[in-house]
Coordinates of C-alpha atoms in Angstrom, one line a residue:
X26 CA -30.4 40.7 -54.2
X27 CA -32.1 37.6 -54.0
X28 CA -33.2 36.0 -57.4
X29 CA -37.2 36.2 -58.2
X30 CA -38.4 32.4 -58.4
X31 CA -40.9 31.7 -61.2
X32 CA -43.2 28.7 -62.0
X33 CA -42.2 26.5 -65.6
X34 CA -44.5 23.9 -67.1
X35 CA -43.7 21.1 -69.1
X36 CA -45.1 20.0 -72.5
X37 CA -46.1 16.8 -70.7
X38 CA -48.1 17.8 -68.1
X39 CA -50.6 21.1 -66.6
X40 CA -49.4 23.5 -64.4
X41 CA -51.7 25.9 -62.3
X42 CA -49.9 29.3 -61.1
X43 CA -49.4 29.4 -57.6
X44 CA -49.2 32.0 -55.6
X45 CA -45.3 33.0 -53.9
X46 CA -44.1 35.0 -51.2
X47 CA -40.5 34.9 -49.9
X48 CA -38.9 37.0 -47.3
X49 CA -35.4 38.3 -47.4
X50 CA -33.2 37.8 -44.6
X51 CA -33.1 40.7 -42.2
X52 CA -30.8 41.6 -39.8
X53 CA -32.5 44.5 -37.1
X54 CA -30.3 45.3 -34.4
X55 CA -32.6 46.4 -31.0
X56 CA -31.4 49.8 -29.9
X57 CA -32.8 50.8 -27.3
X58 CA -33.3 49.9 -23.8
X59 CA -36.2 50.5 -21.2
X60 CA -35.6 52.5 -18.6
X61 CA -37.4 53.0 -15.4
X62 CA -40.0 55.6 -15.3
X63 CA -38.5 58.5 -12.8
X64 CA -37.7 62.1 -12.0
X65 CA -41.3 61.8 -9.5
X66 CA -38.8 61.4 -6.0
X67 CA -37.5 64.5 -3.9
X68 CA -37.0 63.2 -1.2
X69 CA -34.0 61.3 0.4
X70 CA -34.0 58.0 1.1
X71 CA -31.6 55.3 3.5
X72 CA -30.9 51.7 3.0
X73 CA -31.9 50.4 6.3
X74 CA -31.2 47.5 5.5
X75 CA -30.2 44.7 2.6
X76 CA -29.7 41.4 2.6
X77 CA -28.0 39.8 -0.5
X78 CA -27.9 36.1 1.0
X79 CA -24.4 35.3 -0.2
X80 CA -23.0 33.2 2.9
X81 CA -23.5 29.7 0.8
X82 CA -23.7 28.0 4.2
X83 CA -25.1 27.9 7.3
X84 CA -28.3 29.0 9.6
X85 CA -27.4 32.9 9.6
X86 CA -27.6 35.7 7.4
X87 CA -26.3 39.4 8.3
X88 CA -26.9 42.2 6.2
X89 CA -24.3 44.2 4.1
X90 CA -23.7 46.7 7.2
X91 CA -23.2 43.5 10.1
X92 CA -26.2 45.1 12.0
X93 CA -28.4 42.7 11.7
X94 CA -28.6 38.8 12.2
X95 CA -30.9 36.3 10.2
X96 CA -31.6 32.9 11.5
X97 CA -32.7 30.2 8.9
X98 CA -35.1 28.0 10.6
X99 CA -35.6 27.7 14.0
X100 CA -33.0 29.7 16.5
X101 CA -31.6 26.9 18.5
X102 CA -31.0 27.3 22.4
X103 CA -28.9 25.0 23.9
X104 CA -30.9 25.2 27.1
X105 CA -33.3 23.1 25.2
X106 CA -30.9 20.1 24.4
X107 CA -31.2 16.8 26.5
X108 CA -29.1 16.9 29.3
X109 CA -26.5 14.4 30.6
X110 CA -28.3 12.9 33.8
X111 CA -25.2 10.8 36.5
X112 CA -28.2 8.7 37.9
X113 CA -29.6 6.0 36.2
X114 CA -31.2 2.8 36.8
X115 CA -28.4 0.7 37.5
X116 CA -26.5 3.1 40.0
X117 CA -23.3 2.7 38.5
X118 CA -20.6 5.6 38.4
X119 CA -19.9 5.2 34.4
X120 CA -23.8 4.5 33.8
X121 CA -25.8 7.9 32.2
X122 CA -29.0 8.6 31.4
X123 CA -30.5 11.4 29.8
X124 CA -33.3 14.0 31.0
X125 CA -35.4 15.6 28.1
X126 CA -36.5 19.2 28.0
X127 CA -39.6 21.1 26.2
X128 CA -40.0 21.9 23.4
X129 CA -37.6 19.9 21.4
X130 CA -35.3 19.0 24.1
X131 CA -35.2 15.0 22.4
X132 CA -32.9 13.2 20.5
X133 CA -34.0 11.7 16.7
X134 CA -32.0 9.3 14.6
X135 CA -32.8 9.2 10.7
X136 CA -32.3 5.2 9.9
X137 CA -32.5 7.1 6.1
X138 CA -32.9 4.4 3.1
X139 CA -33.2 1.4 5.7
X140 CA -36.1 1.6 6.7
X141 CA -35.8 -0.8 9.4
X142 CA -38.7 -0.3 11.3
X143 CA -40.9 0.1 8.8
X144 CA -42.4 -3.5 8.1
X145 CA -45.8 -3.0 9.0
X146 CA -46.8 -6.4 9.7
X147 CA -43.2 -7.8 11.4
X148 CA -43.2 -8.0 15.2
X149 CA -42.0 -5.4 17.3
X150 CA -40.7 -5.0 20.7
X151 CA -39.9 -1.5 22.4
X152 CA -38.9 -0.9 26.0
X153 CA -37.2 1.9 27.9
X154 CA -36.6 2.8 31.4
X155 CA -38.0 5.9 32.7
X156 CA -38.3 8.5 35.3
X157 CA -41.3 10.1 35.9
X158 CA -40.7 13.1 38.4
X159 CA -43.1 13.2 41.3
X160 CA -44.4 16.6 40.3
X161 CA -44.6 15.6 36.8
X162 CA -48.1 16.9 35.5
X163 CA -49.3 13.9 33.4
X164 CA -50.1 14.9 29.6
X165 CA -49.6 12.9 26.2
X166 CA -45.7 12.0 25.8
X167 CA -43.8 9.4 23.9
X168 CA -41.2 7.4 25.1
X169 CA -40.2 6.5 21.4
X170 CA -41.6 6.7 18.4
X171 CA -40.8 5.6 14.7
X172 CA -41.9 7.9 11.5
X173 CA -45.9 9.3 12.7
X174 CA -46.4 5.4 11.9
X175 CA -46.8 4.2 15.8
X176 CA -45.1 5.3 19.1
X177 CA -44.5 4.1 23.2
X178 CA -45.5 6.2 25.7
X179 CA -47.7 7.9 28.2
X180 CA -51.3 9.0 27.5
X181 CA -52.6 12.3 28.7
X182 CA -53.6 10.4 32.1
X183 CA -50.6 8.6 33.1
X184 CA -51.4 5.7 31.9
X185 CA -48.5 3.5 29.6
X186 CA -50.0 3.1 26.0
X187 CA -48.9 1.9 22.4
X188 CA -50.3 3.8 19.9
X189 CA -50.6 3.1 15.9
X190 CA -51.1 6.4 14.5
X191 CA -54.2 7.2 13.2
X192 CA -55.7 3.6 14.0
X193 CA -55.7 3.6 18.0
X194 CA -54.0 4.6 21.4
X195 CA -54.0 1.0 23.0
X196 CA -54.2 2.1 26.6
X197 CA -52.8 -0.3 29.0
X198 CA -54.4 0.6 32.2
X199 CA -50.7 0.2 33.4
X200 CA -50.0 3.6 35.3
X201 CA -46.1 3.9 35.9
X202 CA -45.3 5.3 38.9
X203 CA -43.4 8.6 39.5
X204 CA -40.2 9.3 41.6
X205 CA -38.6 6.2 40.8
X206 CA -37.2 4.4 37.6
X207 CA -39.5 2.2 36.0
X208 CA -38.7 -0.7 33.1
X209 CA -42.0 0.0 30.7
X210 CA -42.0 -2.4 27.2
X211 CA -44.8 -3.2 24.9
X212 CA -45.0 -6.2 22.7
X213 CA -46.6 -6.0 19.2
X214 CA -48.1 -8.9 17.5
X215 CA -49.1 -7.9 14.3
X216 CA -52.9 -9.0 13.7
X217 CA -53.4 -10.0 17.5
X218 CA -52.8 -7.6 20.1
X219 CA -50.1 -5.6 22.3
X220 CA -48.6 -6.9 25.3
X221 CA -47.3 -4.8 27.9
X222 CA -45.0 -5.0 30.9
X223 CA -43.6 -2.9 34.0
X224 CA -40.8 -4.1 35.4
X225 CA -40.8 -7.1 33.6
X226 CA -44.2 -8.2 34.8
X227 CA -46.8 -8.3 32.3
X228 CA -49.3 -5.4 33.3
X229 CA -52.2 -6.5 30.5
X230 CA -53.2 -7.3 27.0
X231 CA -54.7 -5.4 24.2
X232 CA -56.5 -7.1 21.4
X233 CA -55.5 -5.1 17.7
X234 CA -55.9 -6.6 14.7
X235 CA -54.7 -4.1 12.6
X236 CA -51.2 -3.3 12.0
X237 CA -49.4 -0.6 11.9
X238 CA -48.9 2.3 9.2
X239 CA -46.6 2.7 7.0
X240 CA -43.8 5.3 7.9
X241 CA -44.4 9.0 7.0
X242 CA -40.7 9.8 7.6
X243 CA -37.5 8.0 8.5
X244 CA -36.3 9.4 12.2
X245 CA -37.1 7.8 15.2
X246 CA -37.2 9.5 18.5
X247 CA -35.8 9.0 21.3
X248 CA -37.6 10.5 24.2
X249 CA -40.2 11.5 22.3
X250 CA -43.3 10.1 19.3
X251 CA -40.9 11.2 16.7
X252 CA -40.9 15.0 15.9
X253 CA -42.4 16.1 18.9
X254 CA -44.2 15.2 22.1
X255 CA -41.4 14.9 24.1
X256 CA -41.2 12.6 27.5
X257 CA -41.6 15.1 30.5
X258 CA -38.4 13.4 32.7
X259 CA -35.7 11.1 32.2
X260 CA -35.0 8.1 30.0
X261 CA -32.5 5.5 30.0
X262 CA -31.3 2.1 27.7
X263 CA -34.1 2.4 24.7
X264 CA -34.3 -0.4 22.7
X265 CA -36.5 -1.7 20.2
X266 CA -36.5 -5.5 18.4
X267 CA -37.7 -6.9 15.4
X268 CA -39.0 -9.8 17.2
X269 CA -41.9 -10.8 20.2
X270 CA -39.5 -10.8 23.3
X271 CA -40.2 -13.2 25.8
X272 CA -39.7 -11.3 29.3
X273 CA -36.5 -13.0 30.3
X274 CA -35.0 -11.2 27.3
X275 CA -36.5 -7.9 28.2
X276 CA -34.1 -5.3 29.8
X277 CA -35.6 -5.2 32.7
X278 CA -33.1 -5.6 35.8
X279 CA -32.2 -2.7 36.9
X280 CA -28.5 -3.4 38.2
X281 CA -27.4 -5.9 34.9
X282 CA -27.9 -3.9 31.3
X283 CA -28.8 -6.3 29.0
X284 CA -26.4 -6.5 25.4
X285 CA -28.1 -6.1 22.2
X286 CA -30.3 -9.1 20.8
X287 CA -29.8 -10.1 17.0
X288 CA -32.9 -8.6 16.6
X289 CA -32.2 -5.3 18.0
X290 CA -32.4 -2.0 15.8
X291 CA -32.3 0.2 18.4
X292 CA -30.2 0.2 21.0
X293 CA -29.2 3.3 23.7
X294 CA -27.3 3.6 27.0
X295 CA -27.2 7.6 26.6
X296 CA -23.4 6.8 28.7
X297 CA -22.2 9.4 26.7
X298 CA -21.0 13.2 27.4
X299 CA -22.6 14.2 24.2
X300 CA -24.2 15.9 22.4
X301 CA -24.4 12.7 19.5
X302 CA -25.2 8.9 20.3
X303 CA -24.2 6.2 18.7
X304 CA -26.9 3.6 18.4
X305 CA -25.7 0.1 19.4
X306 CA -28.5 -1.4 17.8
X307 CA -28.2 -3.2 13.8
X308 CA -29.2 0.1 12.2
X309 CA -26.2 2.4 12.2
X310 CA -26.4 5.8 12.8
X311 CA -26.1 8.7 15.6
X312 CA -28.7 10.3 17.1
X313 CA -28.9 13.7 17.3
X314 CA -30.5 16.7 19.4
X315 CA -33.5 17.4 17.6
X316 CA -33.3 21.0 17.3
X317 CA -30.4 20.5 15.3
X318 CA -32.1 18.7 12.6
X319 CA -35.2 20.9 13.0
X320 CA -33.2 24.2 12.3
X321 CA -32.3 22.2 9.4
X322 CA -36.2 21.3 8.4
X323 CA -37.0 25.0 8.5
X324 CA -33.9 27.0 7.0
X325 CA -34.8 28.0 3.9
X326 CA -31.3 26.0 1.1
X327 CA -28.6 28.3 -0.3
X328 CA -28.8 27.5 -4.3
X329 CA -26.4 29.0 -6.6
X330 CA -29.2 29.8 -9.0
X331 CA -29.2 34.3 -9.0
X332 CA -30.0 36.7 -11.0
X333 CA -26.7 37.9 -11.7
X334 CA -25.4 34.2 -12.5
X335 CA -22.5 35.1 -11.2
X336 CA -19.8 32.5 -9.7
X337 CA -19.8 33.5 -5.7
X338 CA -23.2 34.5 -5.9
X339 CA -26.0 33.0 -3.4
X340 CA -29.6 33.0 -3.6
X341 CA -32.1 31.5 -0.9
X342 CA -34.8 28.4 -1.3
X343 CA -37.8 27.8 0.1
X344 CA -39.6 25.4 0.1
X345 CA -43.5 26.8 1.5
X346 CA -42.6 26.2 5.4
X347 CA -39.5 28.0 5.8
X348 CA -38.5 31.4 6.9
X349 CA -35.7 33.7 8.4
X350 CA -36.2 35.8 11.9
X351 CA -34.5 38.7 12.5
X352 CA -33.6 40.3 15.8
X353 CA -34.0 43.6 15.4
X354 CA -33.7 45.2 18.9
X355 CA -32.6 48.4 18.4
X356 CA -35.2 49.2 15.7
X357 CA -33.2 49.6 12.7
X358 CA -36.2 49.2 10.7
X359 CA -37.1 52.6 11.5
X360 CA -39.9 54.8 8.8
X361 CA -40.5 58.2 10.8
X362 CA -42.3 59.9 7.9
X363 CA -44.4 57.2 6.5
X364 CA -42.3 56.5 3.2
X365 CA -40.6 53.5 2.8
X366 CA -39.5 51.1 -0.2
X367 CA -39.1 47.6 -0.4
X368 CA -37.8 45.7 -3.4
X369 CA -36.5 42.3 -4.1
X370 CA -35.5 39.8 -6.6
X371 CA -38.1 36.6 -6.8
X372 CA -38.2 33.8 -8.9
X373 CA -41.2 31.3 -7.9
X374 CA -44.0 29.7 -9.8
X375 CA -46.5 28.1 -7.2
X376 CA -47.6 28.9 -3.8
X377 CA -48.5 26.6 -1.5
X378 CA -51.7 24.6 -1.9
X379 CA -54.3 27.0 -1.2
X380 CA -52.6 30.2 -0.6
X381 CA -53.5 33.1 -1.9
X382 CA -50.4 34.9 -1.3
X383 CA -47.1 34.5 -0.1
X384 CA -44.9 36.9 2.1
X385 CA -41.6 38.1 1.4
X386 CA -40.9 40.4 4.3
X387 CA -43.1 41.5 7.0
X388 CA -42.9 43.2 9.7
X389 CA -44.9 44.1 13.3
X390 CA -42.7 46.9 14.7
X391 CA -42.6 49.9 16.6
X392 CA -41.1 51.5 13.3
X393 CA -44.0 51.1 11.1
X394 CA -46.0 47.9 10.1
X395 CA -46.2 46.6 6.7
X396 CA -45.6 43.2 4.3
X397 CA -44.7 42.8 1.3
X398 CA -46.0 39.8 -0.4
X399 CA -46.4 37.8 -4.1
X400 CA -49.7 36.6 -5.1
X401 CA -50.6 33.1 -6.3
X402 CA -51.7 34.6 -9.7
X403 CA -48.6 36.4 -10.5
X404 CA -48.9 39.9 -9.1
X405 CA -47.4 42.3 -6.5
X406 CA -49.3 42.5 -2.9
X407 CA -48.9 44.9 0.0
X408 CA -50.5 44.9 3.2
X409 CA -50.4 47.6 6.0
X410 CA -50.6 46.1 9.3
X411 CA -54.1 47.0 11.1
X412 CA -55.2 49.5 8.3
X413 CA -55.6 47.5 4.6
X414 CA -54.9 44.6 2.4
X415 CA -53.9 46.1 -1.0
X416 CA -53.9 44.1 -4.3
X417 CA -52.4 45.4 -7.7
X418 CA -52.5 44.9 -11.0
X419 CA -48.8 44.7 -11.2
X420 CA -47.9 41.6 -12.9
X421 CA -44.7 39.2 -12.3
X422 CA -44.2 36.9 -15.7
X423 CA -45.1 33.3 -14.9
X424 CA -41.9 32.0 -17.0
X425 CA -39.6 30.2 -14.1
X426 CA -37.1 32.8 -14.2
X427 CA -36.0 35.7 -12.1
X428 CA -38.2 38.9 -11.7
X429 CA -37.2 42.7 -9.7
X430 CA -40.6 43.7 -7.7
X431 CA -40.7 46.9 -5.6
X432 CA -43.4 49.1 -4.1
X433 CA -43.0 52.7 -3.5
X434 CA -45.0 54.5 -0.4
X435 CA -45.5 58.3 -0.9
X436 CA -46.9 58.8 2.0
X437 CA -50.1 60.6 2.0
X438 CA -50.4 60.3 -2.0
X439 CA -49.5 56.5 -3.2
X440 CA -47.8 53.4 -3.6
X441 CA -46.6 52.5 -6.6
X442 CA -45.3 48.8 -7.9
X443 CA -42.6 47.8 -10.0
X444 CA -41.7 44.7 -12.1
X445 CA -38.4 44.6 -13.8
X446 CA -37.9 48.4 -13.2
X447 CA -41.1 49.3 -15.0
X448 CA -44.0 50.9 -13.2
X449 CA -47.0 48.5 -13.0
X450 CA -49.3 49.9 -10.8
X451 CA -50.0 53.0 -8.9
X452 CA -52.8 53.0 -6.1
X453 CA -53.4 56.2 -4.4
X454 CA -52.9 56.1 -0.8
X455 CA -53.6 58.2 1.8
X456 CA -53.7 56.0 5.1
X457 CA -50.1 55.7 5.9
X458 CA -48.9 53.1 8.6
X459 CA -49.3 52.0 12.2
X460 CA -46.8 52.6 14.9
X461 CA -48.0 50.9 17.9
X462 CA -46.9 47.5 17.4
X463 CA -44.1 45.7 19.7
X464 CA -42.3 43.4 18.1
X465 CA -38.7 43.3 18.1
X466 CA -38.4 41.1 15.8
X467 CA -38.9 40.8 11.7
X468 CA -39.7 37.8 9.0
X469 CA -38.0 37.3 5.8
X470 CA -40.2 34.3 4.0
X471 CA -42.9 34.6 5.9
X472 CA -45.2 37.2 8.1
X473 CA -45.0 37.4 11.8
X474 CA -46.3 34.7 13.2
X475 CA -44.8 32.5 10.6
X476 CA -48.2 32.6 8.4
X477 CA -48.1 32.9 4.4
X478 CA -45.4 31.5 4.0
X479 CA -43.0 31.8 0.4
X480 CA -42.1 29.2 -1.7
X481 CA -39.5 29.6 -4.0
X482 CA -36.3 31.8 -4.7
X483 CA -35.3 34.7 -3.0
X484 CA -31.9 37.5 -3.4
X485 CA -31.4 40.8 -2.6
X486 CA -34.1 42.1 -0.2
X487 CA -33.5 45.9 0.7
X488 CA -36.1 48.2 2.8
X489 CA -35.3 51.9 2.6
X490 CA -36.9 54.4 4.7
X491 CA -37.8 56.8 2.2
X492 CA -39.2 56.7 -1.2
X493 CA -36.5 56.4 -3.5
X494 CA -35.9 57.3 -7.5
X495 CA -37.0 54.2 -9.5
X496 CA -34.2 54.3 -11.8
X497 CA -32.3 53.5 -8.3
X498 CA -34.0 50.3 -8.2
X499 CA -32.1 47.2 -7.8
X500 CA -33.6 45.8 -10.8
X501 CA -30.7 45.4 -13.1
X502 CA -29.6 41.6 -12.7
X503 CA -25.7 42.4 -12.3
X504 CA -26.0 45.4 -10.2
X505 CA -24.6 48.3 -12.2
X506 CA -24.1 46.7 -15.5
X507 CA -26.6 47.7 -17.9
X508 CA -27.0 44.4 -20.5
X509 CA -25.7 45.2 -24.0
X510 CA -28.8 45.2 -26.6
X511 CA -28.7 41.9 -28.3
X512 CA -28.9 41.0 -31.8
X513 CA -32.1 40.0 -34.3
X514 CA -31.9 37.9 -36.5
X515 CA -35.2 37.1 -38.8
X516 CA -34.8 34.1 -41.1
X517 CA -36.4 33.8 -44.5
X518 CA -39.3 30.9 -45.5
X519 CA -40.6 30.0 -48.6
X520 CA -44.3 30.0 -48.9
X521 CA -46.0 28.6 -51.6
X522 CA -49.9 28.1 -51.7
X523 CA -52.6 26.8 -54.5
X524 CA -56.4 26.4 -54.7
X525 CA -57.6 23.6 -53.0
X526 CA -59.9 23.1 -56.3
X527 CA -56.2 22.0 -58.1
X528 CA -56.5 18.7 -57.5
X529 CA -53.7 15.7 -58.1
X530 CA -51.3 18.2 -58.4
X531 CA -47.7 17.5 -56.8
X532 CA -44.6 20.5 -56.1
X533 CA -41.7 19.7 -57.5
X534 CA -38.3 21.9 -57.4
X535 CA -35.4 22.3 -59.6
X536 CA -31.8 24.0 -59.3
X537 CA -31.6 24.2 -62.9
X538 CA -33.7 25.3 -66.2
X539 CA -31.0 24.2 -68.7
X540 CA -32.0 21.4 -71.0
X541 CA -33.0 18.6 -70.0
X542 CA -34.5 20.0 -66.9
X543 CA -34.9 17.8 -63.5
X544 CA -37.6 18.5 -61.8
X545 CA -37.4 16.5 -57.8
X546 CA -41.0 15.9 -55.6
X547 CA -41.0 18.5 -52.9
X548 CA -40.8 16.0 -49.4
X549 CA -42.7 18.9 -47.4
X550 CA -46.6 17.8 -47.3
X551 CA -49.0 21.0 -47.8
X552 CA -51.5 21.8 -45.1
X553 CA -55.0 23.1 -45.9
X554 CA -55.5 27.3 -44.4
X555 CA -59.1 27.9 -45.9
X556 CA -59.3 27.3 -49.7
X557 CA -55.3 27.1 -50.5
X558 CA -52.8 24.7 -49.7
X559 CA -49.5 25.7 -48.4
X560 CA -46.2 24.4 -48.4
X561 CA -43.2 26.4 -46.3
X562 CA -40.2 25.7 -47.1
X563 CA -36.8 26.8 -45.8
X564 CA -34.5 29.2 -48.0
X565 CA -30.8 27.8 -49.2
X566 CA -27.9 29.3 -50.7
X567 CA -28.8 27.7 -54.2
X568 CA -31.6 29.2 -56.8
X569 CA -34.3 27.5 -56.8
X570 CA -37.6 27.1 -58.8
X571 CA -40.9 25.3 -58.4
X572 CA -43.6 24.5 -60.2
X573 CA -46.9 22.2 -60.4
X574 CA -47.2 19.8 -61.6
X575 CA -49.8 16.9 -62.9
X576 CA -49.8 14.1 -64.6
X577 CA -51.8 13.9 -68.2
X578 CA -54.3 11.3 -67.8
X579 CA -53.7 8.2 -70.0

C-alpha cells in the first residue's frame, strides 16, 4: 500500500497546504485483440496470383505459382545492344567499329566521383568518326555527350553542331556526308567560341561566350547525348581532351589511329567482341550497353525492410519512377463474375511532387480493368478502368511504418476497403468492370502506361478473383502468427500544486520526520496551469514528504 504523504511546517517559518495527488503504479495487461469484421462472404474465391518479392536480387520477380514473370525496370532486348561492325575507317582486319541501334542501342560510361569532364570553363576537344548511312533520315542525334551538360552531334538537318545544354545548339553549317566515314571534332574555348573540323579541315567558327553547364549526372555516352538520342549509324575511335587540339593532333587520318594525348579522358576503338569497353582514355572505367544500366535506373531496389522482419524476407523500393511489367499472355488475371480482391502491404510517406495518387497495381485486360492505388493524403483509392474514379475514406496511418490495405468488389452491391484488417470504408457499387480492353500485359508500381507512379515500399501483392472473407486477409505481418497481446505498464508521478497568490514560497522534501528533521529544496521548477503552480515529480522507493515553505521576514 503506498504511504499517504502529508505536509509539516516548522516553527520557523509559514506553510500553506497544497494540494496532492499521487497515482499508484498499475500494471493492465491488454487482452484482447481486433479482429477483422467478417462472416459477410459466400462466395469462393482463387489467388490468381501473389507476389511476395523475396528474390533479394535481380530484374525479375515470379509469383508463388512460377506462372508469371515480373521485370523490374525496363525489359531489355538484346536486339537493341550496339553491334560489333568488321569495317571501320582504317580498313584493317583487327580494326572494329560499332553500329548503334534505337532506342537505347548506345554505350554509357559513368566516370562516377571524377568528374572529369565536368570543369565548366576548361577547354574541351571531342572528335569521333562516323558513318552516316546513305538512307539515313536526318533527325537530332549525338555523337557524344557528357551529363545533359553539352553534347557533339548532328542537328535535326544534318548539319554537325555542338550544343551546351540549355544555352545553345552551335550549328556549324558543316553537313557530313553520308555513305562514307567521316572524322567530325569540335573545339571548345570556353568564353570564345567552338571550332569545328571534318576530316581535319576546319569547316567554321562559332562565337559562344558562355560556358558550359554544370553536369546533371556523371555518364557519358557514346553514340549518343548522354541518356538518349542515339547516333542513327556507325561510330568509331571517340575521344575527347581536356585541352584546344591543334588539328595535327586530331585523329583524323583515316589509315594511322592516333594514341591517346595526356590530355585524353576519353578514349575508344570499339576493337572489342563485347559487350563492355574499356576506355583508354585517363578516366578509368568500362562502358556499358545502355540498357543495362537503364534496367537498373528503373527497377524498383530489394530492401530487407518487411513487415514480417524476418531474416530471408524481401520487400521492394521505389523510388517515384520505377515499376514492374508483367507478361501475362494467357490471361491469368481472369474476374468472370465481377468480384475480385486485391490487398497489399505498403509502407510510404510521400508521393511524388504533385501527385495525387499513386498506383500499386493496375491493369488494362481482357479479364477485367481496374487499379488499385494510395492517395497522397493517406487513404485507399480504386479506379475502374472506363467507368469511375473512386475515393474513400479509408485511412492508412502517416507513421513511416508498414500498413495491410485491401478492397473488396461485391459485384453489383460494393467495395469495401481495409487497413490493417479493419474495415474502413464501404462504397456501394453497382457498375462492375470493363472487359474490352487488350492488353496483355500488367503493372505493379505503376498504371499502364507507366503513369502514377509509387514511391515507397511494397510486399506481398495478391489479386483474387472473388471476394474473399476479410478475416482471410493478409494483414497479419508474419502470415499466420497472431502477435501475443503485450504488456502495460502505467508509471506513477507526483503532483503537487499551490495558489499562485503564495508567493516566496519554496518545496522542499524530506525522507525523515524524526528529530531534527532535514528538509532539502526540491530541484524541479513549478510551472504556472491557471491560478496554481505545479511541480511533478517522479515516485521512488523511499517515503517521502513535502512541504512549503517560507522564510519569516527579518
Amino acid at each position: 500500500m503506498i504511504p499517504r504523504q502529508f505536509l509539516d511546517s516548522p516553527n520557523t517559518g509559514t506553510a500553506s497546504a497544497p494540494v496532492l495527488r499521487q497515482n499508484p503504479i498499475t500494471r493492465l495487461k491488454h487482452a484482447a485483440l481486433w479482429l477483422p469484421l467478417c462472416g459477410m462472404l459466400a462466395a469462393s474465391a482463387d489467388t490468381l496470383t501473389r507476389f511476395e518479392f523475396n528474390e533479394g536480387t535481380g530484374y525479375t520477380t515470379t509469383n508463388t505459382t512460377a506462372t508469371l514473370v515480373g521485370n523490374l525496370g525496363l525489359v531489355a532486348d538484346p536486339a537493341d545492344n550496339p553491334v560489333v561492325n568488321l569495317d571501320s575507317p582504317a580498313g584493317i582486319v583487327s580494326d572494329h567499329s560499332l553500329t548503334l541501334a534505337d532506342p537505347d542501342g548506345y554505350l554509357l560510361l559513368d566516370l562516377g566521383a571524377t568528374n572529369a569532364l565536368n570543369a565548366v570553363d576548361q577547354p574541351l576537344t571531342a572528335e569521333a568518326w562516323i558513318y552516316i548511312p546513305a538512307d539515313s533520315a536526318p533527325r537530332g542525334e549525338g555523337i557524344t555527350g557528357y551529363g545533359g551538360s553539352w553534347k557533339l552531334g548532328i542537328r535535326p538537318d544534318g548539319q554537325l553542331a555542338f550544343t551546351l545544354f540549355g544555352i545553345i545548339d552551335a550549328d556549324s553549317g558543316y553537313y557530313p556526308p553520308t555513305g562514307v566515314w567521316t572524322h567530325v571534332a569540335a573545339v571548345v574555348e570556353p568564353g570564345v567560341g567552338i571550332t569545328y573540323y571534318g576530316d581535319g579541315v576546319s569547316v567554321g567558327f562559332v562565337a559562344v561566350t558562355d560556358n558550359v553547364r554544370a553536369a546533371n549526372y556523371t555518364s557519358i555516352g557514346l553514340g549518343s547525348a548522354g541518356f538518349g538520342e542515339p547516333f542513327a549509324g556507325t561510330v568509331d575511335r571517340i575521344r575527347v581532351h581536356r585541352a584546344l587540339l591543334a588539328d595535327t593532333d586530331l585523329d583524323s587520318v583515316a589509315a594511322t589511329p592516333k594514341a591517346p594525348l595526356s590530355s585524353t579522358v576519353i578514349s575508344f576503338g570499339f576493337n572489342e567482341a563485347g559487350p563492355t569497353y574499356p576506355n583508354a582514355g585517363s578516366a578509368s572505367g568500362t562502358a556499358k550497353p545502355a540498357q543495362d544500366i537503364l534496367l537498373a535506373s528503373q527497377a524498383p531496389a530489394w530492401v530487407t525492410n518487411t513487415p514480417s522482419k524476418k531474416a530471408g524476407d524481401f520487400a521492394l523500393s521505389f523510388n517515384g519512377s520505377q515499376h514492374i511489367t508483367v507478361n501475362d499472355p494467357n490471361q491469368v488475371l481472369d474476374f468472370p463474375s465481377g468480384d475480385f480482391t486485391i490487398q497489399a502491404w505498403v509502407n510510404y510517406t510521400t508521393l511524388p511532387a504533385g501527385q495525387l495518387r499513386s498506383v500499386l497495381f493496375g491493369s488494362a485486360g481482357p479479364g477485367g480493368a481496374m487499379s488499385f492505388s494510395v492517395t497522397a493524403d493517406h487513404h485507399v483509392f480504386v479506379t475502374t478502368f472506363g467507368i469511375l474514379d473512386i475515393p474513400t475514406q479509408a485511412a492508412i496511418p502517416n507513421d513511416g511504418l508498414w500498413h495491410h490495405i485491401a478492397v473488396i468488389h461485391r459485384n453489383g452491391l460494393d467495395l469495401r476497403f481495409y487497413v490493417d484488417g479493419l474495415l474502413g470504408d464501404t462504397i456501394s457499387y453497382t457498375r462492375g468492370i470493363i472487359y474490352t480492353r487488350t492488353d496483355t500485359t500488367f503493372v505493379i508500381g505503376a498504371e499502364p502506361g507507366f503513369y502514377n507512379p509509387y514511391k515507397g515500399l511494397l510486399d506481398r501483392l495478391q489479386i483474387s478473383n472473388g471476394a474473399i472473407d476479410p478475416k482471410d486477409l493478409d494483414y497479419l505481418a508474419v502470415p499466420g502468427v497472431v502477435p501475443g497481446a503485450p504488456d502495460l505498464t502505467i508509471g506513477t508521478a507526483v503532483s503537487v500544486s499551490w495558489g499562485t497568490g503564495a508567493t516566496g514560497f519554496t518545496l522542499q522534501s524530506s525522507t525523515n520526520l524524526v528529530e531534527p528533521k532535514v528538509w532539502t529544496d526540491v530541484s524541479v521548477p513549478p510551472i504556472v496551469i491557471g491560478t496554481n503552480y505545479y511541480t511533478l515529480l517522479p515516485t521512488t522507493d523511499v517515503k517521502t514528504f513535502f512541504r512549503l515553505y517560507r522564510p519569516t521576514s527579518p
